């Protein structure tokens, strides 16, 4: 089953303790598409300017990403984000955000996209997330991500709250969950988001993994233990790509299916952070994903204290 995604397609300029790059392919929509497309077909909705090198578009196409929903504005500039990470790479410091062509983008879904069952509203203006959601006929499972940039502004926060009421899964990092709810305790905060309607809240905690809270319980997915981390940009979007890709390819949206999809998310995010930009995702194979999945299972399994029957 295909997954439809709307999200930023960006030229990123980044600095981490391990290097610096300028104008590389980034954006939540790009990371998500490259992560999910290893598991399931992806339909991308987004907009780019004249300055996005054609090789980046070709790259997405070469991974089987459906680009019918990608618009190019010939007299416009691509979305740009500049960010910096200190040694604590769990916190991204935004230096600059330029919406550019996303500022007046009015997404028109190609007719072939409208019946998509699995939809991911990656990080972008909440109003655009709503516009896209309105054009999908009867989605079966909708995921949503956002960030401090949209939560901190009362107008975009209002729109974001409207989208949250209409989705199945909310993906946010721990700081964003706290900022959105005004609650320090993450379980209490997640409960407040569940009260708006979603079935599950997936809280990303960087190198410490991710925690899901639903009405059925709590699940903790560890991050894959890596010795090389160069650039955490896109980890969250790659986590979501792995998660949604697995959900769409298995069709299992039960609590058990959600827990398994989280492990896929953790594994796929581990490839993303090993190199700058999307390069880590390009190295990834299905075999390597399965190997890391098994490894993660082994390092997080422990025996019950109950005596065996
Ligand atoms: P992540 O590290 O997974 O949270 O996402 C990183 C990506 O998000 C980068 O490649 C940026 O281009 C993109 N990004 C940063 N700020 C925004 C924003 N305000 N709206 C949409 N995308 C953004």
mmCIF file of C-alpha atoms and ligand atoms in Angstrom:
data_model
loop_
_atom_site.group_PDB
_atom_site.id
_atom_site.type_symbol
_atom_site.label_atom_id
_atom_site.label_comp_id
_atom_site.label_asym_id
_atom_site.label_seq_id
_atom_site.Cartn_x
_atom_site.Cartn_y
_atom_site.Cartn_z
ATOM 1 C CA UNK A 1 0.000 0.000 0.000
ATOM 2 C CA UNK A 2 1.391 3.453 -0.869
ATOM 3 C CA UNK A 3 1.982 6.228 1.652
ATOM 4 C CA UNK A 4 1.250 9.843 0.747
ATOM 5 C CA UNK A 5 3.467 12.514 2.301
ATOM 6 C CA UNK A 6 3.346 16.322 2.346
ATOM 7 C CA UNK A 7 6.359 18.030 3.865
ATOM 8 C CA UNK A 8 9.279 20.328 3.264
ATOM 9 C CA UNK A 9 11.774 19.645 0.504
ATOM 10 C CA UNK A 10 14.734 21.757 1.461
ATOM 11 C CA UNK A 11 18.208 23.005 0.860
ATOM 12 C CA UNK A 12 19.810 22.619 4.298
ATOM 13 C CA UNK A 13 22.980 24.204 5.650
ATOM 14 C CA UNK A 14 24.144 22.367 8.759
ATOM 15 C CA UNK A 15 26.892 22.320 11.306
ATOM 16 C CA UNK A 16 27.478 19.476 13.760
ATOM 17 C CA UNK A 17 30.574 18.742 15.895
ATOM 18 C CA UNK A 18 31.596 16.401 13.056
ATOM 19 C CA UNK A 19 31.394 18.673 10.026
ATOM 20 C CA UNK A 20 29.639 21.356 8.066
ATOM 21 C CA UNK A 21 27.668 21.235 4.798
ATOM 22 C CA UNK A 22 25.852 23.853 2.705
ATOM 23 C CA UNK A 23 22.779 23.661 0.495
ATOM 24 C CA UNK A 24 22.399 19.904 0.699
ATOM 25 C CA UNK A 25 19.156 18.014 0.116
ATOM 26 C CA UNK A 26 17.022 18.052 3.253
ATOM 27 C CA UNK A 27 13.475 18.657 4.375
ATOM 28 C CA UNK A 28 11.037 16.488 6.253
ATOM 29 C CA UNK A 29 9.341 15.350 3.015
ATOM 30 C CA UNK A 30 12.646 14.248 1.457
ATOM 31 C CA UNK A 31 13.886 12.300 4.486
ATOM 32 C CA UNK A 32 10.496 10.675 4.965
ATOM 33 C CA UNK A 33 10.221 9.669 1.288
ATOM 34 C CA UNK A 34 13.687 8.141 1.103
ATOM 35 C CA UNK A 35 13.142 6.274 4.382
ATOM 36 C CA UNK A 36 9.683 4.897 3.587
ATOM 37 C CA UNK A 37 10.376 4.031 -0.046
ATOM 38 C CA UNK A 38 12.567 1.074 0.988
ATOM 39 C CA UNK A 39 9.439 -0.523 2.443
ATOM 40 C CA UNK A 40 6.503 0.740 0.381
ATOM 41 C CA UNK A 41 5.645 3.053 -2.560
ATOM 42 C CA UNK A 42 5.624 6.762 -1.675
ATOM 43 C CA UNK A 43 3.547 9.596 -3.181
ATOM 44 C CA UNK A 44 5.157 12.967 -2.492
ATOM 45 C CA UNK A 45 3.359 16.331 -2.314
ATOM 46 C CA UNK A 46 5.527 19.431 -2.142
ATOM 47 C CA UNK A 47 7.027 22.388 -3.922
ATOM 48 C CA UNK A 48 10.532 23.352 -5.009
ATOM 49 C CA UNK A 49 12.094 26.411 -6.619
ATOM 50 C CA UNK A 50 14.334 26.777 -9.644
ATOM 51 C CA UNK A 51 17.434 26.462 -7.449
ATOM 52 C CA UNK A 52 16.961 22.835 -6.355
ATOM 53 C CA UNK A 53 19.512 20.855 -8.390
ATOM 54 C CA UNK A 54 17.835 18.457 -10.799
ATOM 55 C CA UNK A 55 19.985 15.611 -9.439
ATOM 56 C CA UNK A 56 18.056 15.799 -6.130
ATOM 57 C CA UNK A 57 14.748 15.374 -7.955
ATOM 58 C CA UNK A 58 16.253 12.502 -9.964
ATOM 59 C CA UNK A 59 17.443 10.923 -6.735
ATOM 60 C CA UNK A 60 13.918 10.850 -5.297
ATOM 61 C CA UNK A 61 12.592 9.482 -8.595
ATOM 62 C CA UNK A 62 15.285 6.803 -8.740
ATOM 63 C CA UNK A 63 14.027 5.463 -5.392
ATOM 64 C CA UNK A 64 10.579 5.003 -6.888
ATOM 65 C CA UNK A 65 9.066 8.066 -5.180
ATOM 66 C CA UNK A 66 5.996 9.199 -7.165
ATOM 67 C CA UNK A 67 6.649 12.857 -8.034
ATOM 68 C CA UNK A 68 3.329 13.732 -9.709
ATOM 69 C CA UNK A 69 2.486 15.825 -6.649
ATOM 70 C CA UNK A 70 5.777 17.757 -6.703
ATOM 71 C CA UNK A 71 5.512 21.257 -8.175
ATOM 72 C CA UNK A 72 8.448 23.310 -9.413
ATOM 73 C CA UNK A 73 8.069 27.103 -9.333
ATOM 74 C CA UNK A 74 10.456 28.433 -11.955
ATOM 75 C CA UNK A 75 10.677 31.946 -10.552
ATOM 76 C CA UNK A 76 10.828 30.873 -6.906
ATOM 77 C CA UNK A 77 13.365 29.715 -4.322
ATOM 78 C CA UNK A 78 13.350 26.381 -2.509
ATOM 79 C CA UNK A 79 12.593 26.182 1.257
ATOM 80 C CA UNK A 80 15.819 26.657 3.220
ATOM 81 C CA UNK A 81 16.783 25.714 6.731
ATOM 82 C CA UNK A 82 20.047 26.379 8.530
ATOM 83 C CA UNK A 83 20.778 24.607 11.800
ATOM 84 C CA UNK A 84 23.528 23.846 14.262
ATOM 85 C CA UNK A 85 24.037 21.069 16.827
ATOM 86 C CA UNK A 86 26.314 21.156 19.877
ATOM 87 C CA UNK A 87 27.757 17.962 21.387
ATOM 88 C CA UNK A 88 24.256 17.283 22.716
ATOM 89 C CA UNK A 89 22.939 16.486 19.283
ATOM 90 C CA UNK A 90 19.441 15.839 20.625
ATOM 91 C CA UNK A 91 18.786 19.571 20.382
ATOM 92 C CA UNK A 92 18.713 21.298 16.986
ATOM 93 C CA UNK A 93 19.355 25.052 17.064
ATOM 94 C CA UNK A 94 17.610 26.741 14.147
ATOM 95 C CA UNK A 95 19.715 29.553 12.694
ATOM 96 C CA UNK A 96 17.432 30.410 9.783
ATOM 97 C CA UNK A 97 14.154 29.270 8.213
ATOM 98 C CA UNK A 98 13.057 30.577 4.799
ATOM 99 C CA UNK A 99 9.687 29.268 3.654
ATOM 100 C CA UNK A 100 10.198 30.680 0.115
ATOM 101 C CA UNK A 101 7.976 28.722 -2.329
ATOM 102 C CA UNK A 102 6.114 27.072 0.586
ATOM 103 C CA UNK A 103 4.880 30.556 1.579
ATOM 104 C CA UNK A 104 2.140 30.618 -1.062
ATOM 105 C CA UNK A 105 1.943 26.968 -2.033
ATOM 106 C CA UNK A 106 -1.585 25.723 -2.701
ATOM 107 C CA UNK A 107 -1.344 21.960 -2.972
ATOM 108 C CA UNK A 108 -3.537 20.290 -5.589
ATOM 109 C CA UNK A 109 -3.517 16.529 -5.149
ATOM 110 C CA UNK A 110 -3.222 14.580 -8.410
ATOM 111 C CA UNK A 111 -6.409 12.462 -8.793
ATOM 112 C CA UNK A 112 -4.312 9.285 -8.487
ATOM 113 C CA UNK A 113 -3.276 10.314 -4.937
ATOM 114 C CA UNK A 114 -6.757 10.889 -3.523
ATOM 115 C CA UNK A 115 -7.568 7.338 -2.508
ATOM 116 C CA UNK A 116 -4.359 6.841 -0.480
ATOM 117 C CA UNK A 117 -4.975 4.919 2.763
ATOM 118 C CA UNK A 118 -1.792 5.901 4.613
ATOM 119 C CA UNK A 119 -1.013 9.598 4.902
ATOM 120 C CA UNK A 120 1.867 11.374 6.605
ATOM 121 C CA UNK A 121 1.703 15.097 7.278
ATOM 122 C CA UNK A 122 5.393 15.806 7.728
ATOM 123 C CA UNK A 123 6.681 19.016 9.230
ATOM 124 C CA UNK A 124 5.396 22.075 7.332
ATOM 125 C CA UNK A 125 2.816 24.858 7.863
ATOM 126 C CA UNK A 126 -0.176 23.230 9.637
ATOM 127 C CA UNK A 127 -2.521 24.968 7.164
ATOM 128 C CA UNK A 128 -0.892 23.051 4.287
ATOM 129 C CA UNK A 129 -1.203 19.825 6.279
ATOM 130 C CA UNK A 130 -4.951 20.545 6.621
ATOM 131 C CA UNK A 131 -5.301 21.397 2.906
ATOM 132 C CA UNK A 132 -3.799 18.077 1.912
ATOM 133 C CA UNK A 133 -5.781 16.077 4.440
ATOM 134 C CA UNK A 134 -8.995 17.648 3.118
ATOM 135 C CA UNK A 135 -8.202 16.302 -0.355
ATOM 136 C CA UNK A 136 -7.669 12.669 0.653
ATOM 137 C CA UNK A 137 -10.916 10.720 0.395
ATOM 138 C CA UNK A 138 -10.987 8.228 3.268
ATOM 139 C CA UNK A 139 -7.552 7.715 4.796
ATOM 140 C CA UNK A 140 -7.115 4.689 7.028
ATOM 141 C CA UNK A 141 -4.159 5.915 9.089
ATOM 142 C CA UNK A 142 -2.828 9.478 9.272
ATOM 143 C CA UNK A 143 0.415 10.482 11.013
ATOM 144 C CA UNK A 144 1.479 14.040 11.807
ATOM 145 C CA UNK A 145 4.695 15.754 12.798
ATOM 146 C CA UNK A 146 5.356 19.356 13.764
ATOM 147 C CA UNK A 147 7.986 21.472 15.499
ATOM 148 C CA UNK A 148 8.631 24.426 17.815
ATOM 149 C CA UNK A 149 8.549 26.848 14.859
ATOM 150 C CA UNK A 150 4.784 26.189 14.426
ATOM 151 C CA UNK A 151 3.909 25.499 18.084
ATOM 152 C CA UNK A 152 5.359 28.821 19.269
ATOM 153 C CA UNK A 153 3.061 30.982 17.097
ATOM 154 C CA UNK A 154 -0.569 31.207 18.390
ATOM 155 C CA UNK A 155 -2.060 31.240 14.873
ATOM 156 C CA UNK A 156 -0.180 28.200 13.558
ATOM 157 C CA UNK A 157 -0.676 26.434 16.911
ATOM 158 C CA UNK A 158 -4.447 26.851 16.467
ATOM 159 C CA UNK A 159 -4.260 25.210 13.015
ATOM 160 C CA UNK A 160 -1.985 22.503 14.379
ATOM 161 C CA UNK A 161 -4.537 21.679 17.078
ATOM 162 C CA UNK A 162 -7.189 21.318 14.356
ATOM 163 C CA UNK A 163 -5.004 18.845 12.429
ATOM 164 C CA UNK A 164 -4.181 16.868 15.572
ATOM 165 C CA UNK A 165 -7.921 16.297 16.110
ATOM 166 C CA UNK A 166 -8.057 14.520 12.734
ATOM 167 C CA UNK A 167 -5.036 12.208 12.846
ATOM 168 C CA UNK A 168 -4.285 8.749 14.234
ATOM 169 C CA UNK A 169 -0.687 9.315 15.307
ATOM 170 C CA UNK A 170 1.160 12.404 16.533
ATOM 171 C CA UNK A 171 4.958 12.353 16.219
ATOM 172 C CA UNK A 172 6.777 15.031 18.221
ATOM 173 C CA UNK A 173 10.014 15.181 20.116
ATOM 174 C CA UNK A 174 9.925 15.422 23.907
ATOM 175 C CA UNK A 175 10.537 19.191 23.965
ATOM 176 C CA UNK A 176 7.766 19.798 21.416
ATOM 177 C CA UNK A 177 5.287 17.686 23.411
ATOM 178 C CA UNK A 178 6.113 19.799 26.495
ATOM 179 C CA UNK A 179 5.853 23.059 24.533
ATOM 180 C CA UNK A 180 2.537 22.083 22.920
ATOM 181 C CA UNK A 181 0.842 20.975 26.167
ATOM 182 C CA UNK A 182 2.592 23.146 28.746
ATOM 183 C CA UNK A 183 3.103 19.983 30.818
ATOM 184 C CA UNK A 184 6.520 18.801 31.992
ATOM 185 C CA UNK A 185 5.625 15.146 32.576
ATOM 186 C CA UNK A 186 5.637 13.414 29.192
ATOM 187 C CA UNK A 187 3.023 10.792 30.095
ATOM 188 C CA UNK A 188 0.640 13.425 31.383
ATOM 189 C CA UNK A 189 1.367 15.539 28.290
ATOM 190 C CA UNK A 190 0.775 12.578 25.947
ATOM 191 C CA UNK A 191 -2.544 11.891 27.678
ATOM 192 C CA UNK A 192 -3.581 15.498 27.001
ATOM 193 C CA UNK A 193 -2.824 15.038 23.282
ATOM 194 C CA UNK A 194 -4.721 11.712 23.215
ATOM 195 C CA UNK A 195 -7.722 13.581 24.642
ATOM 196 C CA UNK A 196 -7.819 15.615 21.405
ATOM 197 C CA UNK A 197 -8.547 12.381 19.486
ATOM 198 C CA UNK A 198 -5.428 10.582 18.200
ATOM 199 C CA UNK A 199 -4.925 6.889 18.838
ATOM 200 C CA UNK A 200 -1.223 7.169 19.699
ATOM 201 C CA UNK A 201 1.408 9.770 20.579
ATOM 202 C CA UNK A 202 4.948 8.894 19.484
ATOM 203 C CA UNK A 203 7.511 10.910 21.426
ATOM 204 C CA UNK A 204 10.985 10.972 19.935
ATOM 205 C CA UNK A 205 13.857 11.265 22.380
ATOM 206 C CA UNK A 206 16.848 11.418 20.036
ATOM 207 C CA UNK A 207 19.646 9.022 20.963
ATOM 208 C CA UNK A 208 17.433 7.666 23.766
ATOM 209 C CA UNK A 209 14.855 6.233 21.371
ATOM 210 C CA UNK A 210 11.116 6.820 21.273
ATOM 211 C CA UNK A 211 8.150 6.270 23.579
ATOM 212 C CA UNK A 212 4.600 5.562 22.398
ATOM 213 C CA UNK A 213 1.564 6.249 24.565
ATOM 214 C CA UNK A 214 -1.864 4.975 23.532
ATOM 215 C CA UNK A 215 -5.055 4.013 25.346
ATOM 216 C CA UNK A 216 -3.711 0.440 25.231
ATOM 217 C CA UNK A 217 -0.460 1.113 26.999
ATOM 218 C CA UNK A 218 3.058 2.423 26.749
ATOM 219 C CA UNK A 219 5.895 1.119 24.576
ATOM 220 C CA UNK A 220 9.543 2.104 24.543
ATOM 221 C CA UNK A 221 11.617 1.581 21.395
ATOM 222 C CA UNK A 222 15.337 1.954 22.032
ATOM 223 C CA UNK A 223 17.531 3.777 19.565
ATOM 224 C CA UNK A 224 19.885 1.443 17.696
ATOM 225 C CA UNK A 225 23.295 1.519 19.453
ATOM 226 C CA UNK A 226 25.574 3.258 16.934
ATOM 227 C CA UNK A 227 29.252 4.129 17.215
ATOM 228 C CA UNK A 228 29.167 6.723 14.431
ATOM 229 C CA UNK A 229 26.699 9.597 14.507
ATOM 230 C CA UNK A 230 27.542 12.514 12.228
ATOM 231 C CA UNK A 231 24.348 14.439 11.588
ATOM 232 C CA UNK A 232 21.058 13.948 13.460
ATOM 233 C CA UNK A 233 19.076 16.022 10.921
ATOM 234 C CA UNK A 234 16.160 14.053 9.567
ATOM 235 C CA UNK A 235 16.276 11.371 12.260
ATOM 236 C CA UNK A 236 12.677 12.124 13.225
ATOM 237 C CA UNK A 237 11.420 12.094 9.641
ATOM 238 C CA UNK A 238 13.305 8.881 8.905
ATOM 239 C CA UNK A 239 11.839 7.327 12.054
ATOM 240 C CA UNK A 240 8.387 8.293 10.774
ATOM 241 C CA UNK A 241 9.230 6.975 7.287
ATOM 242 C CA UNK A 242 10.207 3.605 8.704
ATOM 243 C CA UNK A 243 7.130 3.570 10.929
ATOM 244 C CA UNK A 244 4.600 4.526 8.246
ATOM 245 C CA UNK A 245 6.331 2.387 5.595
ATOM 246 C CA UNK A 246 6.069 -0.680 7.802
ATOM 247 C CA UNK A 247 2.451 0.067 8.740
ATOM 248 C CA UNK A 248 1.451 0.498 5.088
ATOM 249 C CA UNK A 249 3.313 -2.571 3.878
ATOM 250 C CA UNK A 250 1.917 -4.825 6.634
ATOM 251 C CA UNK A 251 -1.553 -3.249 6.890
ATOM 252 C CA UNK A 252 -1.360 -3.950 10.636
ATOM 253 C CA UNK A 253 -2.417 -0.827 12.545
ATOM 254 C CA UNK A 254 -3.118 -2.698 15.808
ATOM 255 C CA UNK A 255 -1.132 -1.847 18.950
ATOM 256 C CA UNK A 256 1.142 -4.836 18.174
ATOM 257 C CA UNK A 257 1.619 -3.525 14.623
ATOM 258 C CA UNK A 258 2.390 -0.058 15.960
ATOM 259 C CA UNK A 259 5.054 -1.430 18.313
ATOM 260 C CA UNK A 260 6.719 -3.362 15.473
ATOM 261 C CA UNK A 261 6.562 -0.289 13.224
ATOM 262 C CA UNK A 262 8.344 1.745 15.929
ATOM 263 C CA UNK A 263 11.258 -0.664 15.852
ATOM 264 C CA UNK A 264 11.450 -0.253 12.062
ATOM 265 C CA UNK A 265 11.419 3.497 12.687
ATOM 266 C CA UNK A 266 14.341 3.269 15.127
ATOM 267 C CA UNK A 267 16.337 1.068 12.753
ATOM 268 C CA UNK A 268 15.790 3.308 9.729
ATOM 269 C CA UNK A 269 16.603 6.474 11.703
ATOM 270 C CA UNK A 270 19.914 4.846 12.664
ATOM 271 C CA UNK A 271 20.993 4.808 9.000
ATOM 272 C CA UNK A 272 19.987 8.455 8.536
ATOM 273 C CA UNK A 273 22.273 9.825 11.270
ATOM 274 C CA UNK A 274 25.417 7.987 10.195
ATOM 275 C CA UNK A 275 26.122 10.507 7.414
ATOM 276 C CA UNK A 276 25.265 14.098 6.446
ATOM 277 C CA UNK A 277 22.089 14.939 4.538
ATOM 278 C CA UNK A 278 20.236 11.908 3.133
ATOM 279 C CA UNK A 279 23.435 9.964 2.345
ATOM 280 C CA UNK A 280 22.978 7.434 5.155
ATOM 281 C CA UNK A 281 19.520 6.505 3.866
ATOM 282 C CA UNK A 282 20.932 5.919 0.396
ATOM 283 C CA UNK A 283 23.310 3.250 1.747
ATOM 284 C CA UNK A 284 20.486 1.312 3.423
ATOM 285 C CA UNK A 285 19.324 -2.084 2.116
ATOM 286 C CA UNK A 286 16.447 -4.305 3.216
ATOM 287 C CA UNK A 287 18.955 -6.916 4.448
ATOM 288 C CA UNK A 288 20.753 -4.350 6.601
ATOM 289 C CA UNK A 289 17.398 -3.184 7.999
ATOM 290 C CA UNK A 290 16.459 -6.743 8.972
ATOM 291 C CA UNK A 291 19.867 -7.332 10.561
ATOM 292 C CA UNK A 292 19.558 -4.206 12.726
ATOM 293 C CA UNK A 293 15.964 -5.112 13.587
ATOM 294 C CA UNK A 294 17.124 -8.471 15.016
ATOM 295 C CA UNK A 295 20.052 -6.840 16.803
ATOM 296 C CA UNK A 296 17.756 -4.279 18.422
ATOM 297 C CA UNK A 297 15.464 -7.099 19.539
ATOM 298 C CA UNK A 298 18.381 -8.869 21.181
ATOM 299 C CA UNK A 299 19.728 -5.862 23.026
ATOM 300 C CA UNK A 300 16.340 -4.918 24.471
ATOM 301 C CA UNK A 301 14.959 -8.339 25.453
ATOM 302 C CA UNK A 302 14.988 -9.485 29.077
ATOM 303 C CA UNK A 303 13.596 -12.376 31.117
ATOM 304 C CA UNK A 304 10.558 -12.176 33.360
ATOM 305 C CA UNK A 305 11.082 -12.608 37.105
ATOM 306 C CA UNK A 306 8.102 -14.986 37.192
ATOM 307 C CA UNK A 307 9.206 -18.629 37.530
ATOM 308 C CA UNK A 308 8.669 -20.651 34.351
ATOM 309 C CA UNK A 309 5.739 -23.079 34.381
HETATM 310 P P1 LIG B 1 14.145 16.429 11.838
HETATM 311 O O1 LIG B 1 15.612 16.493 12.151
HETATM 312 O O2 LIG B 1 13.694 15.058 11.474
HETATM 313 O O3 LIG B 1 13.278 17.059 12.866
HETATM 314 O O4 LIG B 1 13.899 17.334 10.516
HETATM 315 C C1 LIG B 1 14.919 18.007 9.856
HETATM 316 C C2 LIG B 1 14.411 18.644 8.569
HETATM 317 O O5 LIG B 1 13.308 19.501 8.840
HETATM 318 C C3 LIG B 1 15.477 19.494 7.922
HETATM 319 O O6 LIG B 1 15.973 18.836 6.780
HETATM 320 C C4 LIG B 1 14.792 20.825 7.594
HETATM 321 O O7 LIG B 1 14.904 21.191 6.246
HETATM 322 C C5 LIG B 1 13.331 20.605 7.964
HETATM 323 N N1 LIG B 1 12.757 21.745 8.687
HETATM 324 C C6 LIG B 1 13.352 22.555 9.603
HETATM 325 N N2 LIG B 1 12.490 23.501 10.037
HETATM 326 C C7 LIG B 1 11.312 23.296 9.384
HETATM 327 C C8 LIG B 1 10.032 23.948 9.394
HETATM 328 N N3 LIG B 1 9.781 25.018 10.186
HETATM 329 N N4 LIG B 1 9.055 23.443 8.604
HETATM 330 C C9 LIG B 1 9.306 22.380 7.825
HETATM 331 N N5 LIG B 1 10.479 21.723 7.752
HETATM 332 C C10 LIG B 1 11.493 22.168 8.524
#
